[in-house]
Amino acid sequence: MERVLVTGAVPREGLPLRTAERLEVYDFLKNTKLFSLYIRGLHSLYAVPDEFALSHFQLAGIHGLPYQQWNGAGPETGNKGYCFHHTHLFPTWDRPYTALYEQALSFHVEVAAAKYTVDRAEWLQLAEDFRLPFWDWGLNALPPEEFYDIDNAAEVTIIDYDGTTTSVKNPLLSYSFKAGHAPPPPREEGILAQLGEIPYTVRYPTLPLDKSSTTQVDRLKSKLTTLFQTTPGNISRLLLSVNRWYPFSTSVVEPTAGFDDRATTNSLESIHDSLHFSLGGPSGHMTQPAYAAFDPIFWLHHANVDRVLAIWQVIHHDSWILPAADGDETWTTREGEMVDENTQLSPFWLTPERCWCSAQVRDIAAFQYTYPDFKGIELAKRSEAREAIIARVKQLYGSPSTPRSLAANQEGIEWTCRIRAITADLRHVCSILVFVGEVPEAESEVSTSPNFFGSFDPFVNVLTTSCANCAERAGTYIQGFVHMSSGLAARGIDTHNTKAVEAYLRENLAWIIQKSDGSIGAVDDVPSLEVTVIRTQLTALADEENGLMASRPWEYPGITEGRPGGHRRA
């Protein structure tokens, strides 16, 4: 078979390769013509028959269901999937995946541009420069209403081919399955079986789940607004204080060979996971790895995941993937095998014989796109570029220190709740919520309570029969972090007074489990759960280094020990 090669967006035949910016979605929408091409392109892409490799259906299916071979990568039967979740290759696997979708969509955008009869040259130039927009969820709590408001944005106004305006169905809200239902799971799998019956993707669906379920806009907005209280700080901590690839890239507890586990903040994967849950809700498609990529907002989200990776690369240019026994059970890797920057990222073909690898996707220029963050910066001048990007991170997301900003060589204290469990125990859990104070009784109030400090939102596949990686990772510990210092300080607690903090948290710290159906479950239902309070010393480095150093964490087991899900002594 003739394989589709992943090139990223490429111009019309005969034109030279051109690097163009992926724009933040609020800026993207300011250009009515660009937005019109985006909508036209999506309508055309959605119409491609499911059996074609570059259909929305098959591109989304790479991420999960229907777990079938894509583009000749792997055997035709006995599918093991392509999933690289919960490995340290997750960010680099995601890069060609997003570029592939951008490549497919840009083709339809160029076809649409050629149909315009007014200002045709301008339309063609816009199509050549088209790249996926990204939603900076550290800057804006909500995406534009065109991406979620089913009541007020069911249709969007675009420029028609003759230069007039017209209203068309909004393809950003949902994707409708041509078969009248999603690809079904291989057997009855509870939430997946129910979601599979719905003919279109939904977020925070009305219950009970059935063919008439629709998105609950108010709940979506509420959850995203709540998440925004912690997201900017999580991004800032990740970019400025995490200087090694493994704790940056994955939520997996790092193997101890060669390193102590010194992770003290959420990884890129963990931040990504929380957005999936906050966009999908307990029962939505975005919350389920098997279905998430069918939802149009998946690509807006993942473009920003890639952007955060690109920013981190400039700040920590010399940090990269080290060989690790972190292999998946996929079509191109085996469980526990050594993987490194040269491991193939299937199913994304670079040539007809070989897939891209992490070393080859290290530079985003490989796929002809860039980000506005790098405008005017000479990335080849690494020291100057690093300094400029750190300043931009602080401008956008603040400093991750406590108090909010530290002078050079000053020290701050960060108290954090570290949450760990094995993936097998988290298959039917969408969130572990942390409180300091009384926990609300009503399920609808848990994430809006003033006592709610944050959550760990594992993005774990309920399927074990189709996704071999998910099955083999059943005993893998993953982790997330809820930072508490700013909340404690707001209550008048001196975070430098260790004994006072210990006593206060021993009395007030609590956690609960939210299941995939939205109900509150028993902590004992997650037998491997371990919640531990850690304290980290943050030091602002000298101006010439312009960064932040986090000490190794000190554990305070006595705060949670002896309680269900509390700390366990080795």
Coordinates of C-alpha atoms in Angstrom, one line a residue:
M1 CA 0.0 0.0 0.0
E2 CA 1.0 3.6 -0.5
R3 CA 1.6 5.1 2.9
V4 CA 0.7 8.6 3.9
L5 CA 3.8 10.4 5.1
V6 CA 3.5 12.9 7.9
T7 CA 4.9 16.2 6.6
G8 CA 2.8 18.8 8.5
A9 CA 1.0 21.4 6.4
V10 CA 2.6 21.8 3.0
P11 CA 1.8 24.4 0.3
R12 CA 0.3 23.8 -3.1
E13 CA 2.4 21.9 -5.6
G14 CA 5.2 24.1 -7.0
L15 CA 5.4 26.4 -3.9
P16 CA 8.3 26.3 -1.5
L17 CA 7.9 25.1 2.1
R18 CA 6.9 27.8 4.4
T19 CA 6.9 28.1 8.2
A20 CA 3.8 29.8 9.6
E21 CA 2.5 30.5 13.1
R22 CA -0.1 28.5 15.0
L23 CA -2.1 31.3 16.6
E24 CA -3.7 31.5 20.0
V25 CA -7.4 30.9 19.3
Y26 CA -8.7 34.3 20.4
D27 CA -6.2 36.0 18.0
F28 CA -7.1 33.4 15.3
L29 CA -10.8 34.3 15.5
K30 CA -10.1 38.0 14.9
N31 CA -9.4 37.2 11.3
T32 CA -12.8 36.5 9.8
K33 CA -11.4 35.1 6.6
L34 CA -9.1 32.7 8.4
F35 CA -11.9 31.5 10.6
S36 CA -14.1 31.0 7.5
L37 CA -11.4 28.8 5.9
Y38 CA -11.2 26.8 9.2
I39 CA -14.9 26.2 9.3
R40 CA -15.0 25.2 5.6
G41 CA -12.0 22.9 6.0
L42 CA -13.6 21.1 9.0
H43 CA -16.9 20.6 7.2
S44 CA -15.0 19.1 4.2
L45 CA -12.7 16.9 6.5
Y46 CA -15.7 15.6 8.4
A47 CA -17.3 14.6 5.1
V48 CA -14.4 12.3 4.1
P49 CA -15.6 8.7 4.2
D50 CA -14.5 6.7 7.3
E51 CA -12.5 4.2 5.3
F52 CA -10.0 6.8 4.1
A53 CA -6.8 7.2 6.1
L54 CA -7.0 11.0 6.2
S55 CA -10.7 11.1 7.4
H56 CA -11.4 12.7 10.7
F57 CA -12.7 9.3 11.8
Q58 CA -9.5 7.4 11.1
L59 CA -7.2 10.2 12.4
A60 CA -9.1 10.3 15.6
G61 CA -9.1 6.5 15.8
I62 CA -5.3 6.5 16.1
H63 CA -5.8 7.7 19.7
G64 CA -8.1 4.8 20.6
L65 CA -11.2 3.1 19.3
P66 CA -11.8 1.4 16.9
Y67 CA -8.3 0.1 17.6
Q68 CA -7.5 -0.8 14.0
Q69 CA -4.4 -0.6 11.8
W70 CA -3.8 2.8 10.4
N71 CA -1.9 3.5 7.2
G72 CA 0.0 0.1 7.2
A73 CA 1.6 0.5 10.6
G74 CA 1.5 -2.9 12.2
P75 CA -0.4 -6.1 11.4
E76 CA -3.9 -6.0 10.0
T77 CA -5.2 -8.2 12.9
G78 CA -4.4 -8.4 16.6
N79 CA -4.3 -4.6 17.0
K80 CA -2.3 -3.4 20.0
G81 CA -3.0 0.2 19.5
Y82 CA -0.6 3.1 19.2
C83 CA -1.0 4.6 22.7
F84 CA 2.1 6.2 24.3
H85 CA 0.3 7.5 27.4
H86 CA 2.1 7.1 30.7
T87 CA 5.5 6.9 29.1
H88 CA 8.1 9.6 28.7
L89 CA 7.6 9.6 24.9
F90 CA 4.1 10.9 25.3
P91 CA 5.0 14.6 24.3
T92 CA 7.1 13.7 21.3
W93 CA 4.5 11.1 20.1
D94 CA 1.9 13.8 20.3
R95 CA 3.9 16.2 18.1
P96 CA 3.6 14.3 14.8
Y97 CA 0.1 13.3 15.7
T98 CA -1.1 16.9 15.9
A99 CA 1.0 17.8 12.8
L100 CA -0.7 15.0 10.9
Y101 CA -4.2 16.4 11.7
E102 CA -3.0 19.8 10.7
Q103 CA -1.7 18.4 7.4
A104 CA -5.0 16.7 6.6
L105 CA -7.1 19.8 7.5
S106 CA -4.8 22.3 5.6
F107 CA -5.5 20.3 2.4
H108 CA -9.2 21.0 2.8
V109 CA -8.6 24.6 3.7
E110 CA -6.6 25.1 0.5
V111 CA -9.4 23.5 -1.6
A112 CA -11.9 25.8 0.0
A113 CA -9.7 28.9 -0.6
A114 CA -9.5 28.1 -4.3
K115 CA -13.3 28.4 -4.6
Y116 CA -13.4 32.0 -3.6
T117 CA -14.1 34.4 -6.4
V118 CA -13.5 37.7 -4.5
D119 CA -10.0 38.5 -3.3
R120 CA -8.8 35.1 -4.4
A121 CA -5.1 35.8 -4.0
E122 CA -5.6 36.8 -0.4
W123 CA -7.6 33.6 0.3
L124 CA -4.9 31.5 -1.2
Q125 CA -2.2 33.2 0.9
L126 CA -4.3 32.7 4.0
A127 CA -4.7 29.0 3.2
E128 CA -1.0 28.6 2.6
D129 CA -0.3 30.1 6.1
F130 CA -3.1 28.1 7.8
R131 CA -2.1 26.2 10.9
L132 CA -4.1 24.8 13.8
P133 CA -5.1 27.3 16.4
F134 CA -4.2 26.6 20.1
W135 CA -6.1 27.4 23.2
D136 CA -3.8 28.7 25.9
W137 CA -5.6 27.3 28.9
G138 CA -3.1 29.1 31.2
L139 CA -4.1 32.5 29.9
N140 CA -7.8 32.1 29.2
A141 CA -10.1 30.0 31.5
L142 CA -12.5 29.3 28.6
P143 CA -12.0 28.8 24.9
P144 CA -14.2 31.1 22.7
E145 CA -17.9 30.3 22.9
E146 CA -17.8 28.9 19.3
F147 CA -16.1 25.9 20.8
Y148 CA -18.6 25.0 23.5
D149 CA -21.8 27.0 23.6
I150 CA -24.4 24.7 22.0
D151 CA -27.2 27.2 22.8
N152 CA -25.8 30.4 21.3
A153 CA -23.2 29.1 18.8
A154 CA -25.0 26.3 17.0
E155 CA -24.3 28.2 13.8
V156 CA -21.5 30.5 12.9
T157 CA -21.3 33.3 10.4
I158 CA -18.6 33.0 7.8
I159 CA -17.7 34.6 4.5
D160 CA -19.1 32.8 1.5
Y161 CA -17.3 32.1 -1.7
D162 CA -18.8 35.2 -3.4
G163 CA -17.7 37.5 -0.6
T164 CA -21.1 37.7 1.1
T165 CA -21.8 36.4 4.6
T166 CA -23.6 33.2 5.4
S167 CA -24.5 31.1 8.5
V168 CA -23.5 27.4 8.6
K169 CA -23.6 24.6 11.1
N170 CA -20.8 25.0 13.7
P171 CA -18.4 22.0 13.4
L172 CA -16.4 23.1 16.5
L173 CA -19.0 22.0 19.0
S174 CA -19.2 18.3 18.2
Y175 CA -18.4 15.6 15.7
S176 CA -21.3 13.4 14.4
F177 CA -20.5 9.8 13.7
K178 CA -21.5 8.7 10.2
A179 CA -22.6 5.3 11.5
G180 CA -25.1 7.0 13.9
H181 CA -22.9 5.9 16.9
A182 CA -19.3 5.9 18.0
P183 CA -17.1 2.9 17.3
P184 CA -18.3 0.4 19.9
P185 CA -16.0 -1.1 22.5
P186 CA -15.2 -4.8 22.0
R187 CA -17.4 -5.7 25.0
E188 CA -19.7 -4.1 27.4
E189 CA -17.5 -1.6 29.2
G190 CA -19.9 0.5 31.2
I191 CA -19.4 4.1 30.4
L192 CA -17.8 3.4 27.0
A193 CA -20.8 1.2 26.0
Q194 CA -23.1 4.0 26.8
L195 CA -21.0 6.7 25.2
G196 CA -20.8 4.5 22.1
E197 CA -24.5 4.7 21.5
I198 CA -24.5 8.5 21.3
P199 CA -24.4 9.7 17.6
Y200 CA -22.1 12.7 18.3
T201 CA -19.5 13.8 20.8
V202 CA -20.7 15.4 24.0
R203 CA -19.1 17.2 27.0
Y204 CA -20.6 17.0 30.5
P205 CA -23.5 15.1 29.0
T206 CA -27.0 15.1 30.4
L207 CA -27.8 11.9 32.3
P208 CA -28.7 9.2 32.0
L209 CA -26.5 8.7 29.0
D210 CA -28.5 7.9 25.9
K211 CA -28.9 9.0 22.3
S212 CA -30.5 12.3 23.3
S213 CA -27.7 13.3 25.7
T214 CA -26.4 16.8 25.1
T215 CA -23.6 19.0 26.5
Q216 CA -24.3 20.9 29.7
V217 CA -22.7 24.3 29.0
D218 CA -23.0 25.7 32.5
R219 CA -21.2 22.7 34.1
L220 CA -18.4 22.9 31.5
K221 CA -17.8 26.6 32.1
S222 CA -17.9 26.1 35.9
K223 CA -15.3 23.4 35.9
L224 CA -13.0 25.1 33.5
T225 CA -13.2 28.3 35.6
T226 CA -12.3 26.4 38.7
L227 CA -9.4 24.6 37.0
F228 CA -8.1 28.0 35.9
Q229 CA -7.3 28.9 39.6
T230 CA -4.4 26.4 39.5
T231 CA -3.5 26.0 35.8
P232 CA -1.3 29.1 35.4
G233 CA 0.8 28.3 38.4
N234 CA 1.1 24.6 37.3
I235 CA 2.4 25.7 33.9
S236 CA 4.9 28.2 35.5
R237 CA 6.2 25.6 37.9
L238 CA 6.6 23.1 35.2
L239 CA 8.4 25.4 32.8
L240 CA 10.7 27.1 35.3
S241 CA 11.5 24.6 37.9
V242 CA 11.5 21.2 36.2
N243 CA 14.8 20.7 34.3
R244 CA 14.8 17.0 33.5
W245 CA 12.8 15.3 30.8
Y246 CA 11.3 12.4 32.7
P247 CA 9.4 14.4 35.4
F248 CA 8.5 17.0 32.7
S249 CA 7.0 14.6 30.3
T250 CA 5.0 12.0 32.1
S251 CA 2.9 11.4 35.2
V252 CA 4.5 8.0 35.8
V253 CA 6.5 7.8 39.0
E254 CA 10.1 7.8 37.8
P255 CA 12.0 4.5 38.0
T256 CA 14.6 4.8 40.7
A257 CA 17.5 3.5 38.7
G258 CA 20.0 6.4 38.6
F259 CA 17.6 8.9 40.2
D260 CA 15.7 9.5 43.3
D261 CA 12.1 10.5 42.5
R262 CA 12.3 14.2 43.0
A263 CA 9.1 15.2 41.2
T264 CA 7.4 18.0 43.1
T265 CA 4.9 19.4 40.5
N266 CA 2.6 18.3 37.8
S267 CA 4.1 17.0 34.6
L268 CA 3.0 18.1 31.1
E269 CA 1.0 14.8 30.9
S270 CA -0.7 15.5 34.2
I271 CA -1.7 19.0 33.2
H272 CA -3.0 17.6 29.9
D273 CA -5.0 15.0 31.7
S274 CA -6.8 17.6 33.9
L275 CA -7.8 19.5 30.8
H276 CA -9.3 16.4 29.3
F277 CA -11.4 15.8 32.4
S278 CA -12.4 19.4 32.7
L279 CA -13.5 19.5 29.1
G280 CA -15.3 16.2 29.0
G281 CA -16.7 16.0 32.5
P282 CA -17.2 12.7 34.3
S283 CA -19.1 11.1 31.4
G284 CA -18.0 12.9 28.3
H285 CA -16.0 11.7 25.3
M286 CA -13.0 13.9 26.1
T287 CA -12.5 12.1 29.4
Q288 CA -12.1 8.7 27.8
P289 CA -8.8 8.0 25.9
A290 CA -10.7 5.6 23.6
Y291 CA -12.9 8.4 22.3
A292 CA -11.3 11.7 23.1
A293 CA -9.7 12.6 19.7
F294 CA -13.1 12.5 18.0
D295 CA -14.1 15.7 19.9
P296 CA -13.1 18.8 17.8
I297 CA -11.7 20.5 20.9
F298 CA -9.1 17.8 21.3
W299 CA -7.0 19.4 18.6
L300 CA -7.2 22.9 20.1
H301 CA -6.1 21.4 23.4
H302 CA -3.2 19.3 22.0
A303 CA -1.8 22.2 19.9
N304 CA -1.2 23.9 23.2
V305 CA 0.3 20.8 24.8
D306 CA 2.8 20.9 22.0
R307 CA 3.4 24.6 22.5
V308 CA 4.2 24.1 26.2
L309 CA 6.7 21.4 25.1
A310 CA 8.3 23.8 22.6
I311 CA 8.6 26.5 25.3
W312 CA 10.2 24.1 27.8
Q313 CA 12.7 23.0 25.1
V314 CA 14.0 26.6 24.7
I315 CA 14.3 27.0 28.5
H316 CA 15.9 23.6 29.0
H317 CA 17.6 23.1 25.7
D318 CA 20.2 20.6 26.9
S319 CA 17.6 18.4 28.7
W320 CA 16.2 15.7 26.5
I321 CA 15.1 12.1 26.4
L322 CA 17.4 9.6 28.1
P323 CA 17.2 5.8 27.5
A324 CA 14.8 4.2 29.9
A325 CA 13.0 0.8 30.3
D326 CA 9.8 2.6 29.6
G327 CA 8.6 0.7 26.5
D328 CA 4.9 0.2 25.7
E329 CA 3.3 -2.8 24.3
T330 CA 2.5 -1.3 20.9
W331 CA 3.0 -2.3 17.3
T332 CA 6.6 -1.0 17.3
T333 CA 7.7 -1.4 21.0
R334 CA 7.5 -4.1 23.6
E335 CA 6.7 -3.9 27.3
G336 CA 9.7 -2.8 29.4
E337 CA 12.1 -2.5 26.5
M338 CA 14.6 0.3 26.4
V339 CA 13.3 3.3 24.5
D340 CA 15.1 6.5 23.6
E341 CA 15.1 9.4 21.2
N342 CA 15.4 7.0 18.3
T343 CA 12.4 4.8 19.1
Q344 CA 9.8 4.9 16.3
L345 CA 6.7 6.9 17.0
S346 CA 4.2 4.8 15.2
P347 CA 2.1 5.2 13.1
F348 CA 3.6 8.4 11.9
W349 CA 5.6 7.6 8.8
L350 CA 8.6 9.7 7.9
T351 CA 9.5 7.5 4.9
P352 CA 7.6 4.5 3.5
E353 CA 9.8 2.2 5.6
R354 CA 10.2 4.1 8.9
C355 CA 8.3 6.3 11.3
W356 CA 9.4 9.5 12.8
C357 CA 11.4 9.3 16.1
S358 CA 11.8 11.8 18.9
A359 CA 15.2 13.0 17.7
Q360 CA 13.7 14.0 14.4
V361 CA 10.7 15.9 15.8
R362 CA 12.8 17.8 18.4
D363 CA 12.6 20.9 16.2
I364 CA 9.1 22.1 15.4
A365 CA 10.4 23.4 12.1
A366 CA 10.3 19.8 10.9
F367 CA 6.6 20.3 10.4
Q368 CA 6.6 23.9 9.1
Y369 CA 5.0 25.7 12.1
T370 CA 6.1 27.9 14.9
Y371 CA 4.4 29.8 17.8
P372 CA 3.9 33.5 18.5
D373 CA 6.0 33.1 21.7
F374 CA 9.1 32.9 19.5
K375 CA 8.5 35.9 17.3
G376 CA 11.5 38.2 17.2
I377 CA 13.7 35.7 19.1
E378 CA 16.8 34.2 17.6
L379 CA 16.5 30.6 18.9
A380 CA 20.0 29.8 17.7
K381 CA 21.3 32.2 20.4
R382 CA 20.3 29.9 23.2
S383 CA 21.2 32.0 26.2
E384 CA 19.4 35.1 25.0
A385 CA 16.4 33.0 23.8
R386 CA 16.2 31.3 27.1
E387 CA 16.2 34.6 29.0
A388 CA 13.5 36.0 26.7
I389 CA 11.2 33.0 27.0
I390 CA 11.6 32.8 30.8
A391 CA 10.5 36.5 30.9
R392 CA 7.5 35.7 28.7
V393 CA 6.5 32.7 30.9
K394 CA 6.6 34.9 34.0
Q395 CA 4.6 37.6 32.1
L396 CA 1.9 35.1 31.0
Y397 CA 1.7 32.8 34.0
G398 CA 3.5 34.5 36.9
S399 CA 6.3 33.1 39.0
P400 CA 5.8 29.7 40.6
S401 CA 7.2 30.8 44.0
T402 CA 5.7 31.5 47.3
P403 CA 5.2 34.4 47.8
R404 CA 4.2 35.2 44.2
S405 CA 7.6 36.6 43.3
L406 CA 11.1 36.1 44.8
A407 CA 14.1 38.2 44.5
A408 CA 17.4 36.5 43.4
N409 CA 18.6 34.0 46.0
Q410 CA 15.5 34.4 48.1
E411 CA 13.8 31.3 49.3
G412 CA 10.1 30.2 49.5
I413 CA 8.3 27.2 50.8
E414 CA 5.8 25.1 48.9
W415 CA 3.5 22.7 50.7
T416 CA 2.1 20.1 48.3
C417 CA -0.2 17.2 48.4
R418 CA 1.3 14.3 46.3
I419 CA -1.2 11.8 45.1
R420 CA -0.2 8.3 43.7
A421 CA -2.0 5.2 42.6
I422 CA -1.6 2.4 40.1
T423 CA -3.5 2.8 36.8
A424 CA -5.5 -0.4 37.3
D425 CA -7.2 1.1 40.3
L426 CA -8.0 4.3 38.4
R427 CA -9.8 2.9 35.4
H428 CA -13.2 4.0 36.7
V429 CA -11.9 7.1 38.5
C430 CA -12.0 10.5 36.8
S431 CA -10.7 12.7 39.7
I432 CA -9.2 12.6 43.2
L433 CA -10.2 15.9 44.9
V434 CA -8.3 17.5 47.7
F435 CA -9.9 19.7 50.4
V436 CA -8.6 21.7 53.3
G437 CA -11.6 21.9 55.5
E438 CA -15.1 20.4 55.4
V439 CA -16.0 18.4 52.3
P440 CA -19.4 19.4 50.7
E441 CA -22.1 16.7 50.9
A442 CA -23.6 17.6 47.5
E443 CA -21.8 16.2 44.5
S444 CA -22.5 19.3 42.5
E445 CA -20.7 21.5 45.0
V446 CA -17.4 19.6 45.4
S447 CA -15.3 21.5 42.9
T448 CA -16.8 24.9 43.7
S449 CA -16.3 24.7 47.5
P450 CA -14.0 27.3 49.0
N451 CA -12.3 24.3 50.7
F452 CA -11.4 22.7 47.4
F453 CA -7.7 23.1 46.7
G454 CA -7.2 21.1 43.6
S455 CA -7.4 17.6 42.1
F456 CA -5.5 14.8 40.4
D457 CA -7.4 13.8 37.2
P458 CA -6.0 10.6 35.8
F459 CA -6.6 10.0 32.1
V460 CA -6.8 6.2 32.2
N461 CA -8.3 3.9 29.7
V462 CA -11.1 1.6 30.9
L463 CA -10.3 -0.8 28.1
T464 CA -7.7 -3.5 28.7
T465 CA -8.5 -5.9 25.9
S466 CA -7.8 -3.6 22.9
C467 CA -5.0 -1.2 24.1
A468 CA -2.0 -3.4 25.0
N469 CA -0.1 -0.5 26.5
C470 CA -3.0 0.2 28.9
A471 CA -3.1 -3.5 29.9
E472 CA 0.6 -3.7 30.5
R473 CA 0.7 -0.5 32.4
A474 CA -2.0 -1.7 34.9
G475 CA 0.6 -1.9 37.7
T476 CA 2.3 1.4 36.9
Y477 CA 2.2 4.2 39.5
I478 CA 1.2 7.6 38.3
Q479 CA 1.1 10.8 40.3
G480 CA -0.2 14.3 40.5
F481 CA 0.3 17.3 42.8
V482 CA -2.0 19.8 44.5
H483 CA 0.0 22.9 45.6
M484 CA -1.4 24.3 48.9
S485 CA 0.9 27.2 50.0
S486 CA -1.0 30.1 48.5
G487 CA -4.3 28.7 49.9
L488 CA -2.8 28.2 53.3
A489 CA -1.3 31.7 53.3
A490 CA -4.7 33.1 52.4
R491 CA -6.0 31.6 55.6
G492 CA -3.3 33.2 57.7
I493 CA -1.2 30.1 58.1
D494 CA 2.6 30.8 58.1
T495 CA 3.9 28.4 55.6
H496 CA 7.5 28.7 57.1
N497 CA 6.2 27.4 60.4
T498 CA 6.4 23.7 59.8
K499 CA 4.8 22.6 63.1
A500 CA 1.8 24.9 62.5
V501 CA 1.3 23.7 59.0
E502 CA 1.6 20.0 60.1
A503 CA -1.0 20.5 62.8
Y504 CA -3.4 22.4 60.6
L505 CA -3.2 19.9 57.7
R506 CA -3.5 16.9 60.1
E507 CA -6.8 18.4 61.3
N508 CA -8.2 19.7 58.0
L509 CA -6.8 17.9 55.0
A510 CA -9.2 15.6 53.2
W511 CA -9.7 13.8 49.9
I512 CA -12.5 12.1 48.0
I513 CA -12.9 10.0 44.8
Q514 CA -15.1 11.0 41.9
K515 CA -16.0 8.1 39.7
S516 CA -16.4 8.1 35.9
D517 CA -20.2 8.3 36.3
G518 CA -19.8 11.5 38.4
S519 CA -20.7 9.9 41.7
I520 CA -18.5 10.0 44.8
G521 CA -16.9 6.7 45.5
A522 CA -15.2 5.1 48.5
V523 CA -11.5 5.8 48.9
D524 CA -11.1 2.1 49.7
D525 CA -12.1 1.4 46.1
V526 CA -8.6 2.7 45.1
P527 CA -6.5 0.3 47.3
S528 CA -3.2 1.6 46.0
L529 CA -4.0 5.3 46.6
E530 CA -1.3 7.1 48.6
V531 CA -1.7 10.7 49.6
T532 CA 1.4 12.3 51.1
V533 CA 2.2 15.9 52.1
I534 CA 5.6 17.1 50.9
R535 CA 7.4 20.4 51.5
T536 CA 9.7 21.9 48.9
Q537 CA 12.1 24.8 49.3
L538 CA 12.1 27.1 46.2
T539 CA 15.1 29.3 45.5
A540 CA 15.1 32.1 42.9
L541 CA 18.4 31.8 41.1
A542 CA 20.7 34.7 40.3
D543 CA 19.5 37.1 37.6
E544 CA 21.9 35.8 35.0
E545 CA 20.4 32.3 35.3
N546 CA 16.8 33.7 35.6
G547 CA 15.2 30.5 36.8
L548 CA 14.0 28.7 39.8
M549 CA 15.5 25.8 41.7
A550 CA 13.4 23.3 43.7
S551 CA 15.0 21.3 46.5
R552 CA 14.3 17.6 46.8
P553 CA 11.0 17.1 48.7
W554 CA 10.7 16.4 52.4
E555 CA 7.8 14.1 53.2
Y556 CA 5.6 14.6 56.2
P557 CA 4.0 11.1 56.5
G558 CA 2.3 11.8 59.9
I559 CA -0.2 14.2 58.3
T560 CA -2.0 11.5 56.4
E561 CA -0.7 8.2 57.8
G562 CA -3.3 5.8 59.2
R563 CA -6.1 7.1 57.1
P564 CA -7.7 5.4 54.0
G565 CA -5.5 6.4 51.1
G566 CA -2.9 8.0 53.3
H567 CA 0.8 7.7 53.4
R568 CA 2.3 4.2 53.7
R569 CA 5.8 3.7 55.2
A570 CA 8.1 1.6 53.1

